[in-house]
Amino acid sequence: MKSKELNKLLVESFPNLNEEYVEETSWQEDDDTGSHTVYGDVFTPYLTGCIEENKQIELVQAFEYVEKILELQDEYAVDVVTFSVLESIAYLFKEKKDLYNLLGVKTKESIKEFL
């Protein structure tokens, strides 16, 4: 999967992030901006905010999305989600242990190395 496809999948799955996405990519390579940048600067802050504000519905949706990406078994997509999202939020799992219950099987496997 290329950056463009992975980036578009994010915005299609989370239309509420479109404004942040455009702001992040418009001064770079638009939809071709590297997904590590997009996920790290758009999705991760969104997910962090949901965790800090305990937005359960959004968290379920976000972690289901992460699981879906990991299930693709696409090397690039897995790398992006693992290192630009999960590694960045792992510290929050130490503070909020109940978050672990929201994770799918592949997400639990991926985040283990950072806990």
Coordinates of C-alpha atoms in Angstrom, one line a residue:
M1 CA 0.0 0.0 0.0
K2 CA 1.3 3.5 -0.9
S3 CA 1.0 6.6 1.3
K4 CA -1.7 8.0 -0.9
E5 CA -4.0 5.0 -0.4
L6 CA -3.3 4.8 3.4
N7 CA -3.9 8.5 3.8
K8 CA -7.1 8.4 1.9
L9 CA -8.3 5.4 4.0
L10 CA -7.8 7.5 7.1
V11 CA -9.8 10.4 5.9
E12 CA -12.6 8.2 4.5
S13 CA -12.7 6.4 7.9
F14 CA -12.5 9.6 9.9
P15 CA -14.1 12.4 8.0
N16 CA -13.9 14.5 11.1
L17 CA -10.1 14.7 10.6
N18 CA -10.3 16.1 7.1
E19 CA -9.5 19.7 8.2
E20 CA -6.4 18.6 10.1
Y21 CA -5.4 16.3 7.2
V22 CA -5.7 19.1 4.7
E23 CA -3.8 21.5 7.0
E24 CA -1.0 18.9 7.4
T25 CA -0.7 17.8 3.8
S26 CA -1.4 21.0 1.8
W27 CA 2.1 22.4 2.4
Q28 CA 3.8 19.1 1.7
E29 CA 2.9 16.6 -1.0
D30 CA -0.9 16.6 -0.6
D31 CA -2.3 13.1 -0.6
D32 CA 1.2 11.7 -1.3
T33 CA 2.6 13.0 2.0
G34 CA 4.3 10.2 3.8
S35 CA 1.8 8.3 6.0
H36 CA 4.2 8.3 9.0
T37 CA 3.8 12.0 9.0
V38 CA 0.1 12.0 8.4
Y39 CA -0.7 9.4 11.0
G40 CA 1.8 10.8 13.5
D41 CA 0.6 14.4 13.2
V42 CA -3.2 13.8 12.5
F43 CA -4.4 10.5 13.8
T44 CA -2.2 10.1 16.8
P45 CA -3.2 13.4 18.4
Y46 CA -6.8 12.6 17.7
L47 CA -6.5 9.3 19.4
T48 CA -4.6 10.8 22.3
G49 CA -7.3 13.3 22.8
C50 CA -10.0 10.6 22.8
I51 CA -8.0 8.7 25.4
E52 CA -7.5 11.7 27.6
E53 CA -11.1 12.7 27.3
N54 CA -12.3 9.1 27.7
K55 CA -14.4 9.2 24.5
Q56 CA -15.5 5.6 24.5
I57 CA -17.4 5.5 21.2
E58 CA -14.5 7.2 19.3
L59 CA -11.9 4.9 21.0
V60 CA -13.8 1.8 19.9
Q61 CA -14.0 3.2 16.3
A62 CA -10.3 4.2 16.3
F63 CA -9.0 0.9 17.7
E64 CA -11.2 -1.1 15.3
Y65 CA -9.6 1.0 12.5
V66 CA -6.1 0.2 13.8
E67 CA -7.0 -3.5 14.0
K68 CA -8.3 -3.3 10.4
I69 CA -5.0 -1.8 9.2
L70 CA -3.0 -4.4 11.0
E71 CA -5.1 -7.2 9.5
L72 CA -4.2 -6.1 6.0
Q73 CA -0.8 -7.5 6.7
D74 CA 0.6 -4.8 4.4
E75 CA 4.2 -4.2 5.5
Y76 CA 4.1 -0.4 5.1
A77 CA 0.6 0.1 6.6
V78 CA 1.6 -2.1 9.6
D79 CA 4.8 -0.2 10.1
V80 CA 2.9 3.2 10.0
V81 CA 0.3 2.1 12.6
T82 CA 2.8 0.4 14.8
F83 CA 5.5 3.1 15.0
S84 CA 3.6 6.3 14.3
V85 CA 0.5 5.5 16.3
L86 CA 0.9 2.7 18.8
E87 CA 4.4 3.5 19.9
S88 CA 3.4 7.1 20.4
I89 CA 0.4 6.3 22.6
A90 CA 1.8 3.3 24.6
Y91 CA 2.6 5.5 27.6
L92 CA -1.1 6.1 28.0
F93 CA -1.7 2.4 28.6
K94 CA 0.4 2.5 31.7
E95 CA -1.9 5.2 33.1
K96 CA -5.2 3.8 31.8
K97 CA -5.0 0.0 32.0
D98 CA -8.7 -0.4 30.9
L99 CA -7.7 0.8 27.4
Y100 CA -6.1 -2.6 26.7
N101 CA -9.6 -4.2 26.7
L102 CA -10.5 -2.1 23.7
L103 CA -7.8 -3.6 21.5
G104 CA -8.1 -6.3 19.0
V105 CA -5.8 -9.3 18.9
K106 CA -3.3 -7.9 16.4
T107 CA -3.2 -4.5 18.1
K108 CA -2.4 -6.2 21.4
E109 CA 0.4 -8.1 19.8
S110 CA 1.8 -4.9 18.2
I111 CA 1.7 -2.7 21.3
K112 CA 3.2 -5.3 23.6
E113 CA 6.7 -4.4 22.6
F114 CA 6.2 -0.8 23.8
L115 CA 4.6 -1.5 27.2

